[in-house]
PDB file of C-alpha atoms and ligand atoms in Angstrom:
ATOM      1  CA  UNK A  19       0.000   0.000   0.000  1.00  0.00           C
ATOM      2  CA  UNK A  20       0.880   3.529  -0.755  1.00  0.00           C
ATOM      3  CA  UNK A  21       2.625   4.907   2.685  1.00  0.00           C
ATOM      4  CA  UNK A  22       2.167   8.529   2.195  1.00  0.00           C
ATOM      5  CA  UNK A  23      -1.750   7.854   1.081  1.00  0.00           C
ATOM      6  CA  UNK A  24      -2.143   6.089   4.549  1.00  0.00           C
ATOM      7  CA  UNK A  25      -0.518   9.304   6.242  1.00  0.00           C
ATOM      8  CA  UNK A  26      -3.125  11.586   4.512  1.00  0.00           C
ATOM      9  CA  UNK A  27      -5.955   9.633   5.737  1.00  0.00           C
ATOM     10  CA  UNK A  28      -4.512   8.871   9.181  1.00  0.00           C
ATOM     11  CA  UNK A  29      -3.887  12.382   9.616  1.00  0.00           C
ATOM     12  CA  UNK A  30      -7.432  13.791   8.318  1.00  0.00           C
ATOM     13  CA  UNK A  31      -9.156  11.340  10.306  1.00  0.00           C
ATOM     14  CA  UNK A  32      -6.921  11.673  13.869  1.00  0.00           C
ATOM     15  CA  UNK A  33      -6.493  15.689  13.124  1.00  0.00           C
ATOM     16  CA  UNK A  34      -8.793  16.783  10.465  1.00  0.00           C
ATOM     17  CA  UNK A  35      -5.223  17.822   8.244  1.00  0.00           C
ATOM     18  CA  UNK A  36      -2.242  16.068   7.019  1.00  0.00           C
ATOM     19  CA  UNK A  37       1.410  17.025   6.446  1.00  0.00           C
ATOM     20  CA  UNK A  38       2.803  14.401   4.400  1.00  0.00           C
ATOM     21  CA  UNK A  39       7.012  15.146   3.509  1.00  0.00           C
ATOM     22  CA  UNK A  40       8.443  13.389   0.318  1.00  0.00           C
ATOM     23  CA  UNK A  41       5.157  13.024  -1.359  1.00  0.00           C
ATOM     24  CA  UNK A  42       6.915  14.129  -4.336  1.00  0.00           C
ATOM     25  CA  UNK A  43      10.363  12.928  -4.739  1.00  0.00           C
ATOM     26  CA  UNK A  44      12.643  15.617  -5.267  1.00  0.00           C
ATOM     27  CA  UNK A  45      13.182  14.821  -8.863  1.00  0.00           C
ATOM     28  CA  UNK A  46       9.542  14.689  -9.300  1.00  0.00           C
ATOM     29  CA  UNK A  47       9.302  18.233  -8.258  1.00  0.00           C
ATOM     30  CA  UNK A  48      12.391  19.239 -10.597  1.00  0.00           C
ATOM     31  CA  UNK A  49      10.891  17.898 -13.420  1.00  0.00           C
ATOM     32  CA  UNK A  50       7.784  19.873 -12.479  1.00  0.00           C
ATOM     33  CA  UNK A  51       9.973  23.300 -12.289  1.00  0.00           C
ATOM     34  CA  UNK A  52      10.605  22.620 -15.701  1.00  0.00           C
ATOM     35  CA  UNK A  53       7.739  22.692 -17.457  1.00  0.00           C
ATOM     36  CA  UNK A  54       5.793  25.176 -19.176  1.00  0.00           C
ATOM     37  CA  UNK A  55       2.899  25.802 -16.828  1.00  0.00           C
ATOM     38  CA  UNK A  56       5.813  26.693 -13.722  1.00  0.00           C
ATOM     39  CA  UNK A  57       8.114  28.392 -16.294  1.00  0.00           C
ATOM     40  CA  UNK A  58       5.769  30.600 -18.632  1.00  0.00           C
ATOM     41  CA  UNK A  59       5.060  33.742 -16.105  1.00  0.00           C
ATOM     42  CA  UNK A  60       2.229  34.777 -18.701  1.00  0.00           C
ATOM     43  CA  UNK A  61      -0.187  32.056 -18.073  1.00  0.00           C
ATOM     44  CA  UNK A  62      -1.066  33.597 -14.711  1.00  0.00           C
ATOM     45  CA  UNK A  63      -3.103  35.825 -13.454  1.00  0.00           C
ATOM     46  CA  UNK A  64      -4.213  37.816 -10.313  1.00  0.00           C
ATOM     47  CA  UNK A  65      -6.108  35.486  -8.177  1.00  0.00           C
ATOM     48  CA  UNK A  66      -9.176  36.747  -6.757  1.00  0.00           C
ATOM     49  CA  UNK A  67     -11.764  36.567  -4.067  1.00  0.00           C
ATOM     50  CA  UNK A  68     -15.071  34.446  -4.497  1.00  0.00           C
ATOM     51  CA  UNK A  69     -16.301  31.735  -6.908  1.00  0.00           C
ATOM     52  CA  UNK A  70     -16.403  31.669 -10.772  1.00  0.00           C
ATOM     53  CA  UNK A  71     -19.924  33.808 -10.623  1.00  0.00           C
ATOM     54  CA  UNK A  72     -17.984  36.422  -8.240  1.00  0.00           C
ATOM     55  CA  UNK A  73     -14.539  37.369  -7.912  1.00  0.00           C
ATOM     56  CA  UNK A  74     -13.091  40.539  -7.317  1.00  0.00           C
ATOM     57  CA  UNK A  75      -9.437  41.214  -6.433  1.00  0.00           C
ATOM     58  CA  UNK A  76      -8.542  42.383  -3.368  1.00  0.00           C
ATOM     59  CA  UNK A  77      -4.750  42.975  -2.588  1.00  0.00           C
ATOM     60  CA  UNK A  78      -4.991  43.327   0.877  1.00  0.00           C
ATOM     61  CA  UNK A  79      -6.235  40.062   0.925  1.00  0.00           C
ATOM     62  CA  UNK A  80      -4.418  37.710  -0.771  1.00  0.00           C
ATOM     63  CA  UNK A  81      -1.609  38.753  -3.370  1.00  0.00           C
ATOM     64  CA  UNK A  82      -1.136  35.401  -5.174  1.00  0.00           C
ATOM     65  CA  UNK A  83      -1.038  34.307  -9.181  1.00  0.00           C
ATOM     66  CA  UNK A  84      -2.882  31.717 -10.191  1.00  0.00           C
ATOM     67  CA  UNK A  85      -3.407  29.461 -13.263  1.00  0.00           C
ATOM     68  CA  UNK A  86      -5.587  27.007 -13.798  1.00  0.00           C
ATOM     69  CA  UNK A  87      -4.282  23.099 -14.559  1.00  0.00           C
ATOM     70  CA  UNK A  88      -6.374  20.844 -16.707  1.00  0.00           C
ATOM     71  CA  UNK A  89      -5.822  17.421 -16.721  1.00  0.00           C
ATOM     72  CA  UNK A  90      -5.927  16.573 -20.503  1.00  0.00           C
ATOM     73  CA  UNK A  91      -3.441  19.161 -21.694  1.00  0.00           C
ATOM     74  CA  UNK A  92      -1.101  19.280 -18.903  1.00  0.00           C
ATOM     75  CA  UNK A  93       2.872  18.413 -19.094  1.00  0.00           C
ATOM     76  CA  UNK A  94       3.893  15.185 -18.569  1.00  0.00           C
ATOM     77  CA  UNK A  95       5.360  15.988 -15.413  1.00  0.00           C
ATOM     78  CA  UNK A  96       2.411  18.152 -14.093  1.00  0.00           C
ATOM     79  CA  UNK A  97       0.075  15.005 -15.154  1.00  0.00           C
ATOM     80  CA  UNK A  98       2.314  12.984 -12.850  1.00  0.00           C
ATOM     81  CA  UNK A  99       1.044  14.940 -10.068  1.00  0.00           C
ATOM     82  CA  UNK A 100      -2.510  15.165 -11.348  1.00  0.00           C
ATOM     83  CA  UNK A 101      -2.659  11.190 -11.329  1.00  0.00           C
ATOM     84  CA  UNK A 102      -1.056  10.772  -8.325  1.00  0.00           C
ATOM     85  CA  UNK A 103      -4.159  13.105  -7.098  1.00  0.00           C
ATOM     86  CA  UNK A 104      -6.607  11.060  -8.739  1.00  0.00           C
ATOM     87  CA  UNK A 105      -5.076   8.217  -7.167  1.00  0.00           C
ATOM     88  CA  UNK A 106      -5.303   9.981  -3.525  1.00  0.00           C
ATOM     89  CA  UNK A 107      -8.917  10.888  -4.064  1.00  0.00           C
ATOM     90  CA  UNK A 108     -10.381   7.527  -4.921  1.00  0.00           C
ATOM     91  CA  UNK A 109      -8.213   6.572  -1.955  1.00  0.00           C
ATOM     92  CA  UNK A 110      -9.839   9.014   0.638  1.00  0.00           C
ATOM     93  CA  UNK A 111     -13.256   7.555  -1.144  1.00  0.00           C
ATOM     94  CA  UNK A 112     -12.285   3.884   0.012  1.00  0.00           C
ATOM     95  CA  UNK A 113     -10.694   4.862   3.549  1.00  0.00           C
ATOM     96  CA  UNK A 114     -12.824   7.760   4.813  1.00  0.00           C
ATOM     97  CA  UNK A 115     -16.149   6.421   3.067  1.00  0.00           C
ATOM     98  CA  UNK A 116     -16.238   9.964   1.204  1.00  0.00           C
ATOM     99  CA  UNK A 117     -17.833  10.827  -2.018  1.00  0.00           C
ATOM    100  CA  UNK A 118     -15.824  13.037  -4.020  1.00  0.00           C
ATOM    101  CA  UNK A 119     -15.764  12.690  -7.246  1.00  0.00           C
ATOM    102  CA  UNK A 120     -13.390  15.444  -9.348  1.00  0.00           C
ATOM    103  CA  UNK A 121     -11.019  18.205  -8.535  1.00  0.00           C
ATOM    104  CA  UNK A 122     -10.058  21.576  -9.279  1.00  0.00           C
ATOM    105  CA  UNK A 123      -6.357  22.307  -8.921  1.00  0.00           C
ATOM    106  CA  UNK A 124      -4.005  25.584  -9.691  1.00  0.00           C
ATOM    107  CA  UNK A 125      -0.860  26.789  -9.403  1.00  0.00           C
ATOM    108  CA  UNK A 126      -0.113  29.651  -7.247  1.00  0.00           C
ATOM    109  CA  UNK A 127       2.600  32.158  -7.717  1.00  0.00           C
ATOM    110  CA  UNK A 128       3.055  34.379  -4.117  1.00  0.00           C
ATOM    111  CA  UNK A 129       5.483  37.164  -5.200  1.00  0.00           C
ATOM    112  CA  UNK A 130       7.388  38.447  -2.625  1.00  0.00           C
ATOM    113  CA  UNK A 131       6.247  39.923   0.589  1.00  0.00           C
ATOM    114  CA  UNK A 132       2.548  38.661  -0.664  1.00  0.00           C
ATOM    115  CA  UNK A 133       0.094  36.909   1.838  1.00  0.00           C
ATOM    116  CA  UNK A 134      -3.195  35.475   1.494  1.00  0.00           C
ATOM    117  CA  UNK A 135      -5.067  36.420   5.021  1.00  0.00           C
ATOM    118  CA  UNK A 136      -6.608  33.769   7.227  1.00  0.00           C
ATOM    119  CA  UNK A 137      -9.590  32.109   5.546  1.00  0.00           C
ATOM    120  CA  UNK A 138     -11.650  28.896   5.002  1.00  0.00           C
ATOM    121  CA  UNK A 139     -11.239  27.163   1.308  1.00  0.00           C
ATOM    122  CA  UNK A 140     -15.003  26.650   1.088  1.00  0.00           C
ATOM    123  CA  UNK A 141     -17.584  29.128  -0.497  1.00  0.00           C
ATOM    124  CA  UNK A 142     -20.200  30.461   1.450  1.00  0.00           C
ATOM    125  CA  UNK A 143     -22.117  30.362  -1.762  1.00  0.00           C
ATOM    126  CA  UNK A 144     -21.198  27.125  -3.260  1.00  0.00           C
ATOM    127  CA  UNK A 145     -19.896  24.009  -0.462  1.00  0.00           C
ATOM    128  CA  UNK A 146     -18.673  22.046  -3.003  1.00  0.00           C
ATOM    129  CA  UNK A 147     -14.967  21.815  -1.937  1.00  0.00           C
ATOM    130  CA  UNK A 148     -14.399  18.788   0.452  1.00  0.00           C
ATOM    131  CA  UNK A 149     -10.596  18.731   0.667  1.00  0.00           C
ATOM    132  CA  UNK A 150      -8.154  21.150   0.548  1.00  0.00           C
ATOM    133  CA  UNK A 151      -4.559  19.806  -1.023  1.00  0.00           C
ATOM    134  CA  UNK A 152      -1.064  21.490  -1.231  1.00  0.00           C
ATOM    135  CA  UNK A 153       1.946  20.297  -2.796  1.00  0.00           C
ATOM    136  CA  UNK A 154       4.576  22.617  -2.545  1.00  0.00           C
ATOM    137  CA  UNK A 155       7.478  23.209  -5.263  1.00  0.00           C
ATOM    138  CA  UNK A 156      10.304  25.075  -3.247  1.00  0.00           C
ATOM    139  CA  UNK A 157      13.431  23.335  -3.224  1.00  0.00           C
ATOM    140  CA  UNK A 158      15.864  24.941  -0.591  1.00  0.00           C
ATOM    141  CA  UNK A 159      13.300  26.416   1.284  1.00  0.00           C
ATOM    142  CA  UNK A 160      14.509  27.548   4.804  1.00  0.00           C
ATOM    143  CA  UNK A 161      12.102  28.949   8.353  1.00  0.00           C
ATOM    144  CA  UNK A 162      13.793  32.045   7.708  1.00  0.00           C
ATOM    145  CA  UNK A 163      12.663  32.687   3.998  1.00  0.00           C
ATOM    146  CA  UNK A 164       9.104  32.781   5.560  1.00  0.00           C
ATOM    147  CA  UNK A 165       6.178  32.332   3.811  1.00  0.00           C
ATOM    148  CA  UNK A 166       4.128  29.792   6.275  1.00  0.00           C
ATOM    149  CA  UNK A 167       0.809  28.545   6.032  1.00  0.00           C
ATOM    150  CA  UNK A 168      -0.410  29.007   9.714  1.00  0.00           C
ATOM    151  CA  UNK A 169      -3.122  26.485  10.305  1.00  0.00           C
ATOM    152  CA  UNK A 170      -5.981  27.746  13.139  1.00  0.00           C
ATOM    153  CA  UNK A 171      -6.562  24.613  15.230  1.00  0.00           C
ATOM    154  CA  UNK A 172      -8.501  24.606  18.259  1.00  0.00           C
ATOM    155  CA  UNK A 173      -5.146  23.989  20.476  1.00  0.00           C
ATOM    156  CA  UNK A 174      -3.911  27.037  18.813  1.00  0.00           C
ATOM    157  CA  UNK A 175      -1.823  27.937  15.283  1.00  0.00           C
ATOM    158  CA  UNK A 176       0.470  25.541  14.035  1.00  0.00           C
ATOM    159  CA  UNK A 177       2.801  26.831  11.032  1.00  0.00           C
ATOM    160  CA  UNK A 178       3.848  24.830   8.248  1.00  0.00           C
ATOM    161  CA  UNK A 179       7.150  25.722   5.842  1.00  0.00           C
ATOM    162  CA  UNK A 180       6.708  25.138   1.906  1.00  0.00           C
ATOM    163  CA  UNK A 181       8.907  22.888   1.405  1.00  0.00           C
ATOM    164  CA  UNK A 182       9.298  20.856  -1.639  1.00  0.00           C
ATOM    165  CA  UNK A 183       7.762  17.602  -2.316  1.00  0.00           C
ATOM    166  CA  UNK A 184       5.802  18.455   0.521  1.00  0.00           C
ATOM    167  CA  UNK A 185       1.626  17.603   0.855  1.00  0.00           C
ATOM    168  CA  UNK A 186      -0.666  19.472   3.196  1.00  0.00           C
ATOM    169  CA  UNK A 187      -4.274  18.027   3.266  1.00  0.00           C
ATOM    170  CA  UNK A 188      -7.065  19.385   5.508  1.00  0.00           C
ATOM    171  CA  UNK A 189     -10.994  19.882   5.589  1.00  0.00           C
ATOM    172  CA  UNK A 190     -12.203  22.928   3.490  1.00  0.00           C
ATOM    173  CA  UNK A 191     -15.248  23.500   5.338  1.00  0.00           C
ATOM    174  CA  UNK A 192     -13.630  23.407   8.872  1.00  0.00           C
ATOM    175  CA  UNK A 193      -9.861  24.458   8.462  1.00  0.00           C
ATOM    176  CA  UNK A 194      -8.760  28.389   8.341  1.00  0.00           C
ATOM    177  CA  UNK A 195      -5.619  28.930   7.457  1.00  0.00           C
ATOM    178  CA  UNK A 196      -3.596  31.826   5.889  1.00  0.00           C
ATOM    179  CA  UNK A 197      -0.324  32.137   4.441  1.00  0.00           C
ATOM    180  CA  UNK A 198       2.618  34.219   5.458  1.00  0.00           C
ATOM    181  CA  UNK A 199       4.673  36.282   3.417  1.00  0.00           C
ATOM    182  CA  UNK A 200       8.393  35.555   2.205  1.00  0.00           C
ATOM    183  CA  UNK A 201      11.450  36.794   1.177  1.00  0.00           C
ATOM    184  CA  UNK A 202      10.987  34.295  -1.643  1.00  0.00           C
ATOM    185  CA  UNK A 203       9.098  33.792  -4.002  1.00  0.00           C
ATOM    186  CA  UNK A 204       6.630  30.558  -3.128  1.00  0.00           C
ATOM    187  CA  UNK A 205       5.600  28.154  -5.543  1.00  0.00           C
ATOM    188  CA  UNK A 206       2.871  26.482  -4.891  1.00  0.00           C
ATOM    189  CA  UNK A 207       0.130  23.773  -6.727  1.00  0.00           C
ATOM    190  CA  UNK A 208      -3.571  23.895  -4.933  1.00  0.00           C
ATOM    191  CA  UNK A 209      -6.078  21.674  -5.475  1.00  0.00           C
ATOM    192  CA  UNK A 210      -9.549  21.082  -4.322  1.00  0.00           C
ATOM    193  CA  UNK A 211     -11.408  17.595  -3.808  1.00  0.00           C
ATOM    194  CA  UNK A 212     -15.060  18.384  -4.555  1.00  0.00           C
ATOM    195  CA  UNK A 213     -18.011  16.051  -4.369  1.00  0.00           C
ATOM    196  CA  UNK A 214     -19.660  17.255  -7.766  1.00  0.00           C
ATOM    197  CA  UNK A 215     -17.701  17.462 -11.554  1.00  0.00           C
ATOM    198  CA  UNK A 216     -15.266  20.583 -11.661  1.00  0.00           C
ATOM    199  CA  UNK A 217     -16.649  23.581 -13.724  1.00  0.00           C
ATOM    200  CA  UNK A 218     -14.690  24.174 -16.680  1.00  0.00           C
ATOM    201  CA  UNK A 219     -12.270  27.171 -15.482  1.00  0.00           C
ATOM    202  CA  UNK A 220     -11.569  29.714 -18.260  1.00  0.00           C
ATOM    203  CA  UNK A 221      -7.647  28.582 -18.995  1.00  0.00           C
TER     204      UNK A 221
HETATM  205  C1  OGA B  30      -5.248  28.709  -0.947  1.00  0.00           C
HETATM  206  C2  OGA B  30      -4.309  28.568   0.189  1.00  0.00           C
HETATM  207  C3  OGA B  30      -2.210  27.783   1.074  1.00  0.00           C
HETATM  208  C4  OGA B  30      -0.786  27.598   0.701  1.00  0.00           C
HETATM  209  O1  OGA B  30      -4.799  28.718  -2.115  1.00  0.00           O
HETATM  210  O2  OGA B  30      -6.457  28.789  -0.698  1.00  0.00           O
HETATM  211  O3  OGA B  30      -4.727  28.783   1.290  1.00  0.00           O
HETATM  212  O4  OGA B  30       0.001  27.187   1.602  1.00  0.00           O
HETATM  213  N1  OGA B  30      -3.037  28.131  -0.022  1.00  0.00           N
HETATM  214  O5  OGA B  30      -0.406  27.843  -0.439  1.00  0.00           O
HETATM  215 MN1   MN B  31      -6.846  28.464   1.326  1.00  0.00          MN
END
């Protein structure tokens, strides 16, 4: 059996989140670097606030570039990732007798010094988002570089560094979190376990 897909679920079910090191190798996450979607700076934009039907951008808020992933046109070492996601949900179907059925991913860009403020991944309009998961793609990274996500737990705040090959996993409807800024830039790819079909996201 897959070790770091029994860490995801032990951790979900024990803590209701999941930090999982290694689950990208580090030449996994090189090959990743190298692709178009990390390398091509154009194919992002400003991420905003809100769902497809409402977003606005709000700086003060989060300060983030995002792009889209889909699955059928993605590089081969992006669809690595994808699969290994599809994998983890059907996974997380067997083991935690959930439902999802698709998921929504992106790549975020934080620029320096940018932040996303404490929130919760799910919509108040729309509560289709079951899972929130993180891979992160910064090789190198050190505590001082910055750039946390701080999780809100009842026991208090618990930071987490982006470090490569890295997995965070946690509840979307339960979790707040927010993320720190750096002195680095942070790479980072989100995606989003839903228990409906994704919407098509305009690419
Ligand atoms: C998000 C988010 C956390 C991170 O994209 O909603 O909270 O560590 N990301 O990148
Ligand atoms: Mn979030």
């Amino acid at each position: 059996m897959n070790k770091h897909f029994d860490a995801v679920a032990d951790g979900l079910a024990e803590h209701g989140y999941a930090v999982v090191d290694q689950f990208l190798s580090q030449h996994e996450v090189e090959a990743m670097l190298l692709s178009d979607e990390i390398k091509d700076y154009d194919r992002f934009k400003k991420a905003g606030i809100g769902n497809s039907q409402s977003v606005q951008i709000q700086e003060g808020i989060r300060g983030d570039y995002i792009q889209w992933l889909d699955k059928g046109s993605a590089s081969q070492s992006i669809k690595v990732y994808l699969d290994k996601l599809e994998a983890l949900m059907r996974f997380m179907n067997e083991t935690l007798f959930l439902s999802l059925k698709d998921f929504e991913v992106h790549v975020a860009r934080y620029p320096v010094s940018t932040f996303y403020k404490r929130h919760l991944d799910q919509f108040r309009q729309d509560d289709h988002r079951k899972l929130s998961v993180i891979v992160y793609l910064n090789t190198d990274w050190k505590e001082e570089d910055g750039g946390q996500l701080r999780i809100y737990l009842p026991e208090g705040s618990k930071d987490v560094y982006p470090l490569a090959g890295r997995l965070v996993c946690f509840r979307s409807d339960l979790l707040e979190h927010e993320v720190l800024p750096a002195t680095r830039e942070r790479l980072s790819i989100t995606g989003w376990m839903l228990d409906r079909l994704a919407e098509l996201k305009h690419l």
